[in-house]
Coordinates of C-alpha atoms in Angstrom, one line a residue:
M1 CA -27.4 5.3 -18.9
F2 CA -25.1 7.3 -20.7
T3 CA -25.5 10.2 -18.1
Q4 CA -25.3 7.6 -14.8
I5 CA -22.1 6.0 -16.3
G6 CA -20.5 9.5 -17.2
L7 CA -21.2 10.8 -13.7
F8 CA -20.0 7.6 -12.0
S9 CA -16.8 7.7 -14.1
L10 CA -16.1 11.3 -13.4
S11 CA -16.9 11.0 -9.5
L12 CA -14.9 7.7 -9.1
L13 CA -11.8 9.1 -10.7
L14 CA -11.9 12.4 -8.6
M15 CA -12.6 10.7 -5.4
L16 CA -9.7 8.2 -5.7
M17 CA -7.3 10.9 -6.8
F18 CA -8.5 13.0 -4.0
S19 CA -7.7 10.2 -1.4
R20 CA -4.6 9.5 -2.9
L21 CA -3.4 13.0 -2.8
L22 CA -4.5 13.2 0.8
L23 CA -2.5 10.2 1.6
T24 CA 0.6 11.7 -0.2
A25 CA 0.4 14.8 1.9
W26 CA 0.0 12.7 5.1
Q27 CA 3.1 10.7 4.1
W28 CA 5.1 13.6 2.7
P29 CA 8.3 13.5 4.1
R30 CA 8.6 9.8 3.0
V31 CA 7.3 10.7 -0.5
R32 CA 9.6 13.9 -0.7
A33 CA 12.8 11.7 0.4
A34 CA 11.9 9.0 -2.3
G35 CA 11.7 11.5 -5.2
G36 CA 8.6 13.3 -5.2
P37 CA 4.7 12.4 -5.9
G38 CA 4.9 12.4 -9.6
A39 CA 4.8 8.7 -10.0
I40 CA 2.1 8.3 -7.6
V41 CA -0.3 10.6 -9.5
R42 CA 0.8 9.4 -13.0
W43 CA 0.4 5.7 -12.3
G44 CA -2.4 6.2 -10.0
L45 CA -4.6 7.5 -12.9
R46 CA -3.8 4.5 -14.9
I47 CA -4.7 2.0 -11.9
D48 CA -8.1 3.9 -11.4
L49 CA -8.9 3.9 -15.0
N50 CA -8.2 0.0 -14.8
Q51 CA -10.7 -0.1 -12.1
L52 CA -13.4 2.0 -13.8
A53 CA -13.2 -0.2 -16.8
M54 CA -13.5 -3.4 -14.8
W55 CA -16.4 -2.2 -12.9
A56 CA -18.3 0.0 -15.3
G57 CA -17.5 -1.8 -18.5
I58 CA -20.2 -4.0 -19.0
P59 CA -23.1 -1.3 -18.3
A60 CA -21.0 0.8 -20.8
L61 CA -20.9 -1.8 -23.5
L62 CA -24.8 -2.4 -23.0
A63 CA -25.7 1.3 -23.0
P64 CA -25.7 1.6 -26.8
W65 CA -28.5 -0.9 -26.9
L66 CA -30.4 -0.6 -23.6
A67 CA -30.2 3.3 -22.8
D68 CA -33.9 3.8 -23.4
Q69 CA -35.0 0.9 -21.2
P70 CA -36.3 2.0 -17.6
L71 CA -35.2 -1.4 -16.2
A72 CA -32.0 -1.1 -17.6
I73 CA -31.3 2.5 -16.1
W74 CA -32.6 1.0 -12.6
L75 CA -30.4 -1.7 -12.4
T76 CA -27.5 0.3 -13.7
G77 CA -28.2 3.0 -10.9
L78 CA -28.2 0.2 -8.3
W79 CA -24.9 -1.5 -9.5
L80 CA -23.1 1.8 -9.7
Q81 CA -24.3 2.8 -6.1
G82 CA -23.0 -0.4 -4.7
V83 CA -19.6 -0.2 -6.7
W84 CA -19.3 3.4 -5.4
L85 CA -19.9 2.5 -1.7
L86 CA -17.4 -0.2 -2.0
F87 CA -14.7 2.0 -3.2
V88 CA -15.5 4.6 -0.8
L89 CA -15.6 2.1 2.2
L90 CA -12.3 0.9 1.2
E91 CA -10.8 4.4 1.0
I92 CA -12.2 5.8 4.3
S93 CA -10.6 2.3 5.8
T94 CA -7.0 3.1 4.5
P95 CA -6.0 5.8 7.0
Q96 CA -6.5 3.8 9.9
F97 CA -5.1 0.6 8.1
I98 CA -1.8 2.6 7.2
Q99 CA -1.5 3.6 10.8
E100 CA -1.5 -0.1 12.0
Y101 CA 0.2 -2.0 9.2
D102 CA 2.1 0.7 7.0
S103 CA 0.3 -0.2 3.9
R104 CA -2.9 0.2 1.9
P105 CA -5.5 -2.4 2.9
N106 CA -4.2 -6.0 1.6
R107 CA -4.4 -9.5 2.5
L108 CA -4.8 -8.8 6.3
Y109 CA -7.8 -6.9 5.5
L110 CA -9.5 -10.0 4.1
D111 CA -8.1 -12.1 7.1
Y112 CA -10.2 -9.9 9.6
L113 CA -13.3 -10.5 7.6
K114 CA -13.2 -14.0 8.7
Y115 CA -13.6 -12.7 12.3
P116 CA -16.3 -10.1 12.1
K117 CA -17.1 -10.6 15.9
E118 CA -13.8 -9.9 17.4
V119 CA -13.0 -7.2 14.8
F120 CA -15.9 -5.1 15.1
G121 CA -15.7 -5.5 18.9
M122 CA -12.2 -4.5 19.0
L123 CA -13.3 -1.3 16.6
W124 CA -16.0 -0.4 18.9
K125 CA -14.2 -0.5 22.1
G126 CA -10.8 1.4 20.8
Y127 CA -11.9 3.4 17.7
K128 CA -15.4 4.9 18.4
P129 CA -14.5 8.5 16.9
V130 CA -12.8 6.8 13.9
L131 CA -16.0 4.6 13.5
A132 CA -18.2 7.6 13.6
A133 CA -16.3 9.4 11.2
A134 CA -16.2 6.7 8.6
G135 CA -19.9 6.1 9.2
L136 CA -20.7 9.7 8.7
T137 CA -18.5 9.7 5.4
L138 CA -20.0 6.5 4.1
A139 CA -23.4 8.0 4.6
L140 CA -22.7 11.1 2.8
A141 CA -21.2 9.3 0.0
G142 CA -24.3 6.8 -0.2
W143 CA -26.5 10.1 -0.4
L144 CA -24.3 11.4 -3.1
G145 CA -24.3 8.2 -5.0
H146 CA -28.3 8.0 -5.0
A147 CA -28.3 11.6 -6.0
L148 CA -26.1 11.2 -9.0
F149 CA -26.4 7.5 -10.2
A150 CA -29.7 6.3 -9.1
Q151 CA -31.9 7.9 -12.0
A152 CA -31.6 9.3 -15.4
Q153 CA -33.8 9.9 -18.3
P154 CA -34.2 7.3 -21.1
N155 CA -32.0 8.1 -23.9
A156 CA -32.6 7.8 -27.5
L157 CA -30.8 5.0 -29.1
P158 CA -28.5 5.7 -32.1
A159 CA -29.0 4.1 -35.5
W160 CA -27.9 0.4 -35.9
P161 CA -24.5 1.3 -37.7
W162 CA -23.7 3.8 -35.0
R163 CA -24.6 1.5 -32.4
I164 CA -22.1 -1.1 -33.6
G165 CA -19.4 1.6 -34.1
L166 CA -19.9 2.9 -30.6
T167 CA -19.9 -0.4 -28.9
L168 CA -16.5 -1.3 -30.6
L169 CA -15.1 2.1 -29.6
I170 CA -16.2 1.7 -26.1
A171 CA -14.8 -2.0 -26.2
A172 CA -11.4 -0.8 -27.3
A173 CA -11.2 1.9 -24.5
I174 CA -12.1 -0.7 -22.0
V175 CA -9.4 -3.0 -23.2
L176 CA -6.8 -0.2 -23.3
A177 CA -7.9 1.0 -19.7
I178 CA -7.7 -2.5 -18.1
R179 CA -4.3 -3.3 -19.6
G180 CA -3.2 0.3 -18.4
T181 CA -0.2 0.1 -20.9
L182 CA 0.7 -0.6 -24.5
G183 CA 3.5 -2.8 -23.5
H184 CA 4.0 -6.7 -23.3
R185 CA 2.2 -7.1 -20.0
P186 CA -0.8 -5.6 -18.5
I187 CA -0.4 -3.2 -15.5
N188 CA -0.2 -4.8 -12.0
P189 CA 1.3 -3.7 -8.8
A190 CA 4.6 -4.4 -9.7
S191 CA 4.3 -2.0 -12.6
V192 CA 3.6 1.1 -10.3
A193 CA 6.3 0.3 -7.7
W194 CA 8.6 3.1 -8.0
C195 CA 11.0 3.1 -4.9
G196 CA 12.2 1.0 -2.0
D197 CA 9.5 2.0 0.3
S198 CA 6.7 -0.5 0.3
L199 CA 3.9 1.7 1.7
L200 CA 4.8 4.5 -0.9
N201 CA 4.5 1.6 -3.5
T202 CA 0.9 1.1 -2.6
L203 CA -0.3 4.7 -2.9
P204 CA -0.5 4.5 -7.0
L205 CA -2.8 1.9 -6.4
N206 CA -6.6 2.5 -5.0
S207 CA -7.5 0.3 -1.9
L208 CA -10.3 -1.9 -3.6
Y209 CA -7.6 -2.9 -6.3
N210 CA -5.2 -3.8 -3.6
V211 CA -7.5 -6.2 -1.7
L212 CA -8.7 -7.5 -4.8
F213 CA -5.3 -8.4 -6.1
A214 CA -4.5 -10.0 -2.7
L215 CA -7.6 -12.0 -3.1
Y216 CA -6.4 -13.2 -6.4
A217 CA -3.0 -14.0 -5.2
I218 CA -4.2 -16.5 -2.5
K219 CA -4.5 -18.9 -5.1
N220 CA -0.7 -19.0 -5.2
E221 CA -0.4 -20.1 -1.7
R222 CA -1.0 -23.9 -1.4
A223 CA 0.1 -25.4 1.9
A224 CA 2.5 -28.5 1.4
A225 CA 0.9 -30.0 4.6
D226 CA -2.4 -30.2 2.8
V227 CA -0.8 -32.2 0.2
Y228 CA 2.0 -34.4 1.4
G229 CA 1.2 -34.7 4.9
D230 CA 2.3 -32.7 8.2
L231 CA 4.7 -32.9 10.9
P232 CA 4.7 -31.1 14.5
D233 CA 6.1 -27.9 14.3
A234 CA 8.8 -28.5 16.9
E235 CA 9.7 -31.9 15.1
M236 CA 10.1 -29.9 11.6
Q237 CA 12.0 -27.0 13.0
A238 CA 14.5 -29.4 14.8
I239 CA 15.1 -31.4 11.6
I240 CA 15.8 -28.1 9.6
R241 CA 18.3 -26.8 11.8
E242 CA 19.9 -30.3 12.3
Q243 CA 20.2 -30.5 8.3
A244 CA 21.3 -26.9 8.2
R245 CA 23.7 -27.2 10.9
I246 CA 22.5 -24.4 12.9
P247 CA 21.5 -23.6 16.3
A248 CA 18.1 -23.0 17.7
G249 CA 17.1 -19.1 17.2
P250 CA 14.3 -17.1 18.9
P251 CA 10.8 -18.9 18.7
E252 CA 9.7 -16.3 16.1
L253 CA 12.7 -16.6 13.9
P254 CA 13.9 -20.4 14.7
T255 CA 16.5 -20.6 11.8
L256 CA 18.2 -17.0 12.8
H257 CA 21.8 -17.8 13.2
H258 CA 25.3 -16.2 13.2
Q259 CA 27.3 -17.0 10.4
P260 CA 30.9 -16.6 10.6
A261 CA 33.1 -15.5 7.5
S262 CA 35.7 -17.9 6.0
Q263 CA 37.6 -15.1 4.7
T264 CA 38.5 -11.7 6.3
P265 CA 39.6 -9.1 3.5
A266 CA 40.7 -5.6 4.4
R267 CA 37.3 -4.2 3.3
P268 CA 34.1 -6.1 2.5
R269 CA 34.1 -7.5 -1.0
N270 CA 31.5 -6.5 -3.7
I271 CA 29.2 -9.3 -4.6
V272 CA 27.8 -9.8 -8.2
L273 CA 24.9 -12.4 -8.8
I274 CA 24.9 -13.1 -12.5
V275 CA 21.7 -15.2 -13.2
Q276 CA 21.5 -16.9 -16.5
E277 CA 18.1 -17.3 -18.1
S278 CA 17.4 -21.2 -18.9
L279 CA 21.1 -22.4 -19.1
G280 CA 21.0 -25.9 -18.1
A281 CA 23.8 -28.0 -17.8
Q282 CA 22.8 -29.9 -20.8
Y283 CA 24.5 -27.2 -22.8
V284 CA 27.6 -26.8 -21.0
G285 CA 30.6 -28.3 -22.0
N286 CA 32.4 -28.9 -18.8
L287 CA 29.3 -30.6 -17.2
G288 CA 29.2 -33.2 -20.1
G289 CA 26.6 -30.9 -22.0
A290 CA 26.6 -30.1 -25.9
G291 CA 29.6 -27.8 -25.4
L292 CA 27.7 -24.7 -26.6
T293 CA 29.6 -22.7 -24.0
P294 CA 33.2 -22.3 -24.5
C295 CA 33.4 -19.0 -22.7
L296 CA 31.8 -20.1 -19.5
D297 CA 34.1 -23.3 -19.8
A298 CA 37.1 -21.2 -19.9
L299 CA 35.9 -19.2 -16.8
A300 CA 35.1 -22.5 -15.1
A301 CA 38.8 -23.6 -15.3
T302 CA 39.8 -20.2 -13.3
G303 CA 37.3 -20.3 -10.5
W304 CA 35.2 -22.5 -8.2
N305 CA 33.3 -24.8 -10.2
F306 CA 30.2 -26.6 -8.8
T307 CA 29.9 -29.7 -11.1
R308 CA 26.3 -30.9 -9.4
A309 CA 24.6 -27.8 -8.5
Y310 CA 20.5 -28.2 -8.8
A311 CA 18.0 -25.6 -9.4
T312 CA 15.2 -25.5 -6.9
G313 CA 12.4 -25.3 -9.7
T314 CA 11.6 -24.8 -13.3
R315 CA 10.7 -20.9 -13.0
S316 CA 12.9 -17.8 -13.1
V317 CA 11.1 -16.6 -9.9
R318 CA 12.0 -19.8 -8.2
G319 CA 15.6 -19.3 -9.0
L320 CA 15.8 -15.7 -7.9
E321 CA 14.1 -16.4 -4.7
A322 CA 16.8 -19.2 -4.0
V323 CA 19.8 -17.2 -5.1
A324 CA 18.9 -13.9 -3.9
A325 CA 16.9 -14.8 -0.8
G326 CA 18.4 -18.2 0.2
F327 CA 14.6 -19.5 0.3
P328 CA 13.7 -22.9 -0.5
P329 CA 11.2 -24.0 -2.8
T330 CA 7.7 -24.9 -1.8
L331 CA 4.4 -26.0 -3.5
S332 CA 2.9 -22.4 -3.4
D333 CA 4.2 -19.8 -5.8
A334 CA 7.6 -18.4 -5.4
A335 CA 8.0 -15.6 -2.8
L336 CA 8.6 -13.0 -5.6
R337 CA 4.8 -13.3 -6.4
L338 CA 3.2 -13.9 -2.9
A339 CA 1.5 -10.9 -1.3
N340 CA 3.0 -11.0 2.2
A341 CA 6.6 -11.3 1.0
Q342 CA 6.7 -7.9 -0.9
S343 CA 8.4 -6.3 2.3
R344 CA 10.0 -7.4 5.5
F345 CA 11.2 -10.6 3.7
F346 CA 14.7 -11.7 4.0
T347 CA 17.0 -11.0 1.2
L348 CA 20.9 -10.6 0.7
A349 CA 20.1 -7.0 0.4
Q350 CA 18.3 -6.4 3.6
L351 CA 21.2 -8.3 5.4
L352 CA 23.9 -6.3 3.5
R353 CA 22.2 -3.0 4.0
R354 CA 23.2 -3.0 7.6
Q355 CA 26.7 -3.8 6.5
G356 CA 26.7 -0.4 4.6
Y357 CA 26.2 -1.9 1.0
R358 CA 24.2 -0.4 -1.7
S359 CA 22.2 -3.1 -3.8
R360 CA 21.2 -2.7 -7.3
F361 CA 18.9 -5.1 -9.7
I362 CA 19.7 -5.1 -13.2
Y363 CA 17.3 -6.8 -15.9
G364 CA 17.1 -6.1 -19.6
G365 CA 13.1 -6.7 -19.7
E366 CA 10.4 -4.9 -17.9
A367 CA 11.0 -5.3 -14.1
H368 CA 7.4 -5.4 -13.2
F369 CA 7.1 -8.9 -14.9
D370 CA 6.8 -11.8 -12.3
N371 CA 6.4 -9.0 -9.7
M372 CA 10.3 -8.6 -9.7
K373 CA 10.3 -4.9 -9.3
S374 CA 7.8 -4.9 -6.2
F375 CA 9.8 -7.7 -4.4
F376 CA 13.3 -6.2 -4.9
L377 CA 12.5 -2.7 -4.4
G378 CA 10.4 -3.7 -1.2
N379 CA 13.1 -6.1 0.1
G380 CA 16.1 -3.9 0.3
F381 CA 17.4 -3.4 -3.1
D382 CA 18.1 0.6 -3.5
E383 CA 18.3 0.9 -7.3
L384 CA 16.4 -1.0 -10.1
H385 CA 17.7 -0.7 -13.6
D386 CA 15.5 -2.4 -16.2
L387 CA 14.8 -1.7 -20.0
P388 CA 13.4 2.0 -19.8
T389 CA 16.6 2.9 -18.1
F390 CA 18.7 1.6 -20.7
E391 CA 20.1 4.4 -23.1
S392 CA 20.6 3.2 -26.7
P393 CA 20.4 -0.8 -26.3
A394 CA 22.2 -2.6 -29.2
F395 CA 19.2 -4.8 -29.4
V396 CA 15.7 -5.0 -28.0
G397 CA 13.8 -8.2 -28.6
T398 CA 10.5 -9.7 -27.3
W399 CA 11.7 -10.0 -23.7
G400 CA 13.9 -7.0 -23.7
A401 CA 17.5 -5.7 -24.2
S402 CA 19.7 -8.1 -25.1
D403 CA 22.3 -10.0 -22.8
E404 CA 25.4 -7.5 -24.0
D405 CA 23.1 -4.6 -23.1
M406 CA 22.6 -5.9 -19.7
F407 CA 26.2 -6.6 -19.2
D408 CA 27.1 -3.2 -20.5
K409 CA 24.9 -1.7 -17.9
L410 CA 26.5 -4.0 -15.2
H411 CA 30.0 -3.0 -16.2
T412 CA 29.0 0.7 -16.0
L413 CA 27.6 0.5 -12.5
L414 CA 30.6 -1.7 -11.3
S415 CA 33.0 1.1 -12.7
R416 CA 31.6 3.6 -10.6
G417 CA 33.6 2.2 -7.8
G418 CA 33.8 4.5 -4.6
D419 CA 34.3 3.3 -1.2
Q420 CA 31.0 1.8 -0.5
P421 CA 30.5 -2.1 -1.3
T422 CA 27.9 -3.1 -3.5
L423 CA 25.5 -5.8 -4.4
H424 CA 24.4 -6.2 -7.8
L425 CA 22.1 -8.9 -9.0
A426 CA 22.0 -9.2 -12.9
F427 CA 19.3 -11.2 -14.7
S428 CA 19.7 -12.0 -18.3
V429 CA 17.0 -12.4 -20.8
S430 CA 18.2 -13.6 -24.1
N431 CA 17.9 -17.4 -23.9
H432 CA 14.2 -17.5 -24.2
T433 CA 11.8 -18.5 -26.8
P434 CA 11.5 -16.8 -29.5
W435 CA 15.4 -17.2 -29.4
E436 CA 16.3 -13.3 -30.6
Y437 CA 19.7 -11.7 -30.2
P438 CA 21.8 -9.4 -32.3
A439 CA 23.2 -10.6 -35.4
G440 CA 27.0 -11.0 -36.1
R441 CA 28.0 -11.9 -32.8
I442 CA 28.4 -15.6 -33.3
P443 CA 28.7 -18.2 -35.9
V444 CA 25.2 -19.4 -36.6
D445 CA 24.5 -23.1 -36.8
G446 CA 21.4 -23.5 -39.2
D447 CA 18.3 -21.8 -38.2
P448 CA 19.3 -18.8 -36.2
A449 CA 16.2 -18.8 -33.8
T450 CA 17.2 -21.9 -32.1
V451 CA 17.8 -22.5 -28.2
Q452 CA 21.3 -23.9 -29.2
N453 CA 22.3 -20.6 -31.3
T454 CA 20.8 -18.5 -28.4
V455 CA 22.9 -20.3 -25.8
R456 CA 26.0 -19.6 -28.0
Y457 CA 25.1 -15.8 -28.0
A458 CA 24.5 -15.9 -24.3
D459 CA 27.9 -17.7 -23.5
W460 CA 29.4 -15.1 -25.9
A461 CA 28.0 -12.2 -24.0
I462 CA 29.2 -13.7 -20.8
G463 CA 32.8 -13.8 -22.2
Q464 CA 32.6 -10.1 -23.5
F465 CA 31.7 -9.2 -19.8
F466 CA 34.4 -11.1 -18.0
A467 CA 37.1 -10.1 -20.5
R468 CA 36.3 -6.3 -19.4
A469 CA 35.7 -7.2 -16.1
Q470 CA 39.0 -9.0 -15.5
A471 CA 40.7 -5.9 -16.8
S472 CA 38.7 -3.4 -14.5
D473 CA 39.7 -2.0 -11.0
Y474 CA 36.7 -3.4 -9.5
W475 CA 37.7 -7.0 -10.4
R476 CA 40.4 -7.2 -7.2
D477 CA 37.3 -6.1 -4.7
T478 CA 34.5 -8.1 -6.3
I479 CA 33.3 -11.9 -5.9
F480 CA 31.1 -13.1 -9.0
L481 CA 28.4 -15.9 -9.1
V482 CA 27.5 -17.1 -12.4
V483 CA 24.3 -19.5 -11.9
A484 CA 21.3 -20.4 -14.2
D485 CA 17.9 -19.8 -12.9
H486 CA 16.8 -23.1 -14.3
D487 CA 16.9 -25.4 -17.3
A488 CA 15.0 -24.9 -20.5
R489 CA 12.4 -27.2 -21.5
V490 CA 12.1 -29.3 -18.3
G491 CA 10.1 -32.6 -18.7
G492 CA 10.5 -36.6 -19.0
A493 CA 8.9 -39.3 -17.9
Q494 CA 10.6 -39.3 -14.6
R495 CA 8.5 -38.0 -11.5
I496 CA 11.5 -35.8 -11.0
P497 CA 13.6 -35.4 -14.0
L498 CA 16.8 -34.6 -12.2
R499 CA 19.1 -34.0 -15.3
H500 CA 16.9 -31.0 -16.1
F501 CA 17.5 -29.6 -12.7
H502 CA 21.4 -29.8 -13.1
I503 CA 22.7 -26.3 -13.8
P504 CA 26.0 -24.6 -14.0
A505 CA 27.3 -22.5 -10.7
L506 CA 30.6 -20.9 -10.6
I507 CA 32.1 -18.6 -8.4
L508 CA 35.3 -16.5 -9.4
G509 CA 36.9 -13.1 -8.5
A510 CA 38.7 -11.7 -5.4
G511 CA 40.1 -14.4 -3.0
V512 CA 38.5 -17.5 -5.1
Q513 CA 40.9 -20.2 -5.9
A514 CA 40.3 -22.5 -9.0
R515 CA 38.7 -25.8 -8.0
R516 CA 36.3 -28.4 -9.4
D517 CA 33.8 -29.2 -6.8
A518 CA 31.7 -32.2 -7.2
R519 CA 29.6 -32.1 -4.0
I520 CA 25.7 -32.0 -4.6
I521 CA 24.7 -28.6 -3.9
S522 CA 21.5 -26.5 -4.1
Q523 CA 20.8 -23.1 -5.3
I524 CA 20.1 -22.0 -1.6
D525 CA 23.7 -22.9 -0.8
L526 CA 25.0 -20.0 -3.0
P527 CA 24.1 -16.9 -1.0
T528 CA 25.4 -18.3 2.1
T529 CA 28.7 -19.2 0.7
L530 CA 29.0 -15.6 -1.1
L531 CA 28.6 -13.9 2.1
S532 CA 31.4 -16.1 3.8
L533 CA 33.8 -15.4 0.8
A534 CA 33.0 -11.5 0.8
G535 CA 34.0 -11.3 4.7
I536 CA 30.4 -10.8 6.0
Q537 CA 29.7 -12.1 9.6
D538 CA 26.3 -11.6 10.5
A539 CA 23.0 -13.2 11.6
H540 CA 20.5 -14.3 9.0
P541 CA 17.7 -17.0 8.7
M542 CA 18.8 -18.7 5.6
I543 CA 19.1 -22.6 5.9
G544 CA 21.6 -23.1 3.0
H545 CA 25.1 -24.5 3.7
D546 CA 28.4 -22.3 3.8
L547 CA 30.3 -24.5 1.2
T548 CA 33.4 -23.0 2.6
Q549 CA 33.2 -25.3 5.5
A550 CA 33.8 -29.1 5.6
G551 CA 31.2 -31.4 5.6
T552 CA 28.8 -29.3 4.0
G553 CA 26.9 -29.9 0.7
G554 CA 25.5 -33.5 -0.2
R555 CA 21.9 -32.3 -0.7
A556 CA 19.5 -30.6 -3.1
M557 CA 15.8 -30.0 -3.1
M558 CA 13.5 -29.1 -5.8
Q559 CA 9.7 -28.6 -6.5
Y560 CA 8.4 -29.9 -9.8
E561 CA 4.6 -29.2 -10.5
D562 CA 2.8 -30.8 -7.5
R563 CA 6.0 -33.1 -6.8
Y564 CA 8.7 -32.5 -4.4
G565 CA 12.3 -33.8 -4.7
Y566 CA 14.9 -34.2 -2.1
L567 CA 18.1 -35.6 -3.2
R568 CA 20.8 -36.8 -0.7
G569 CA 24.0 -38.5 -2.1
D570 CA 22.6 -41.0 -4.6
T571 CA 19.1 -41.5 -3.0
L572 CA 16.2 -39.3 -4.3
V573 CA 13.0 -39.0 -2.1
V574 CA 9.9 -37.9 -4.1
L575 CA 6.7 -36.5 -2.3
E576 CA 3.4 -36.9 -4.4
P577 CA 0.2 -35.5 -3.5
E578 CA -1.6 -37.9 -0.9
Q579 CA 0.9 -40.8 -1.8
P580 CA 3.5 -42.4 0.4
A581 CA 7.0 -41.2 -0.1
L582 CA 9.1 -42.9 -2.7
C583 CA 12.7 -43.6 -2.8
F584 CA 15.1 -44.1 -6.0
D585 CA 18.7 -44.8 -6.4
Y586 CA 19.8 -42.0 -9.0
R587 CA 22.6 -42.4 -11.3
A588 CA 23.0 -39.4 -13.6
P589 CA 21.7 -38.7 -16.4
D590 CA 18.5 -40.7 -16.3
T591 CA 18.6 -44.0 -14.4
Y592 CA 16.0 -44.4 -11.4
T593 CA 16.2 -47.8 -9.6
P594 CA 13.1 -47.9 -6.9
L595 CA 14.4 -48.4 -3.3
P596 CA 12.7 -49.5 0.1
T597 CA 11.5 -46.1 1.4
D598 CA 13.9 -44.9 4.1
P599 CA 11.2 -43.1 6.9
A600 CA 14.0 -41.1 8.3
L601 CA 15.1 -39.6 4.8
A602 CA 11.6 -39.3 3.8
K603 CA 10.8 -37.3 7.3
I604 CA 13.7 -35.1 6.3
A605 CA 12.5 -34.3 2.8
L606 CA 8.8 -33.7 4.2
A607 CA 10.3 -31.2 6.8
H608 CA 12.0 -29.3 3.9
A609 CA 8.7 -29.1 1.7
L610 CA 6.7 -27.9 4.9
W611 CA 9.2 -25.3 6.4
P612 CA 9.0 -22.7 3.6
T613 CA 5.1 -22.5 3.8
W614 CA 5.5 -22.3 7.8
A615 CA 8.3 -19.5 7.4
Y616 CA 6.2 -17.8 4.8
R617 CA 3.0 -17.5 6.9
N618 CA 4.8 -17.1 10.1
Q619 CA 7.0 -14.1 8.6
A620 CA 10.1 -16.1 10.1
H621 CA 12.1 -15.7 6.8
S622 CA 13.0 -12.3 8.2
L623 CA 15.5 -10.3 10.4
P624 CA 14.6 -9.0 13.7
E625 CA 14.7 -5.3 12.8
L626 CA 12.4 -6.0 10.1
R627 CA 10.0 -8.1 11.7
H628 CA 9.5 -5.9 14.5
A629 CA 9.9 -2.6 12.5
H630 CA 7.0 -0.1 13.8
P631 CA 5.3 1.7 10.9
A632 CA 7.2 5.0 10.2

């Protein structure tokens, strides 16, 4: 068994790396333009070791105890041959898949397995030479696997104490290989994303890993129609467009529409999105909260302060998809974590790229967490600055560099100036359990490690940044948004605890007049409004309102566990699994009076719960040039 496992490990690693190098050579112009093959080889080896440990780990753990048993040797050989052929099959499928879809085999590969007759008929009619070459290669690989892994001589077992020690050593190696890193989070596809080219980000992976990860991700794609009920597509689309106040777009992109700008500056303004971790309205003084945010309160008096803004969910990825992509919440996981949203999915960066902008994502932690790295680099962001890029941070806690370090990086990048307009998305980390931040920055009340003290520190960091920003040259050409991703510790007896979806949202900077705006708004209204203020006139698929226009706002939507909430005025519609819609008269902070169900409003809520799933599955939250892009 030891010989079998050793030969299998060496053969698999060599085969996968050889395949990866051939793909790299094939795509060399793109690889060279992205910075060279170093990341592909370095991360590729880690991914391959991860897969090796996953597939050969159990035989390796059993070898010290069963290596002298012929039956165990035979079963091990059978298992290793099957795994070997599976890896080879996926690798020889890869070039043709890249030719068609500009990616390693992924979710589509699985989808095609549902239709074997049609798929194999297509391959037989149109790809006979490819099938012949693949069949020959697979036959040779099968012969080689049988020769190397099928048989082995029984090994003499070591003494009992040595067997235990060897087993523990093998187990430690397996765990390390599966994790792929000594960092906080195990390796995943976002860990190996290294550039803005979505194909190149799959080259460090191997194709079986990519397909299995897509299979794992399917669990995140629940369909709202299966839970809340359904509407005809035409009726759903008509409701969405009517509520968004937009005309009908083309059939494949039904919400694509041209948005005029309310301001026309001499040059397009820079846009900075500052997303604050877990900063609910319950902490913000000017919103009636605990008064822990004097710096934010002072800024609110100088900018456009939305006093009834609502988050779309309770996770950071939900807030990021709303603010950066204008994508509404859905029952399935957020777009950042869905396989088919890792490229050609609309973000502000995708739109602004064609307006000549350069886009950057800044995060104090490790950006592969929650798939942020893969999503943003694959969807228009040109640069990513996370913890490994921070030079001499003042403080690094469990979740990464402190807020002041993130703001230092943001200030440095903004200070570069230049004629090219920029988009910056900056995401803070400090206001998160276990409540870690640098000492000596704020007066501490009681135990330093509390959410209240961490909110005070996060607010201090905001104040320090804006004091520098307002004195900087970039201030006069830049619009800033400060918004929370969600509240902390969302819960309560209510079906939708609305007071925990209430968040601060503030726009300030160039051309922004001070005002206090009491309209109900959603996070998805903010990106469309920023485009209007920045002077960007272009077409996009977002359904959020441009709040610079009269008659907009007045509604918000949110996903809470398996319940969907739609708030219009004082009326809250709640959709629950396999139950009729419920309506409540809502009065802040916690008064819910049952109302007779409003069928028209319930249908509007249902349309908004259904549309994101439809848009994701039909690639409708995109731009024409992205959706119809031909593989390079």
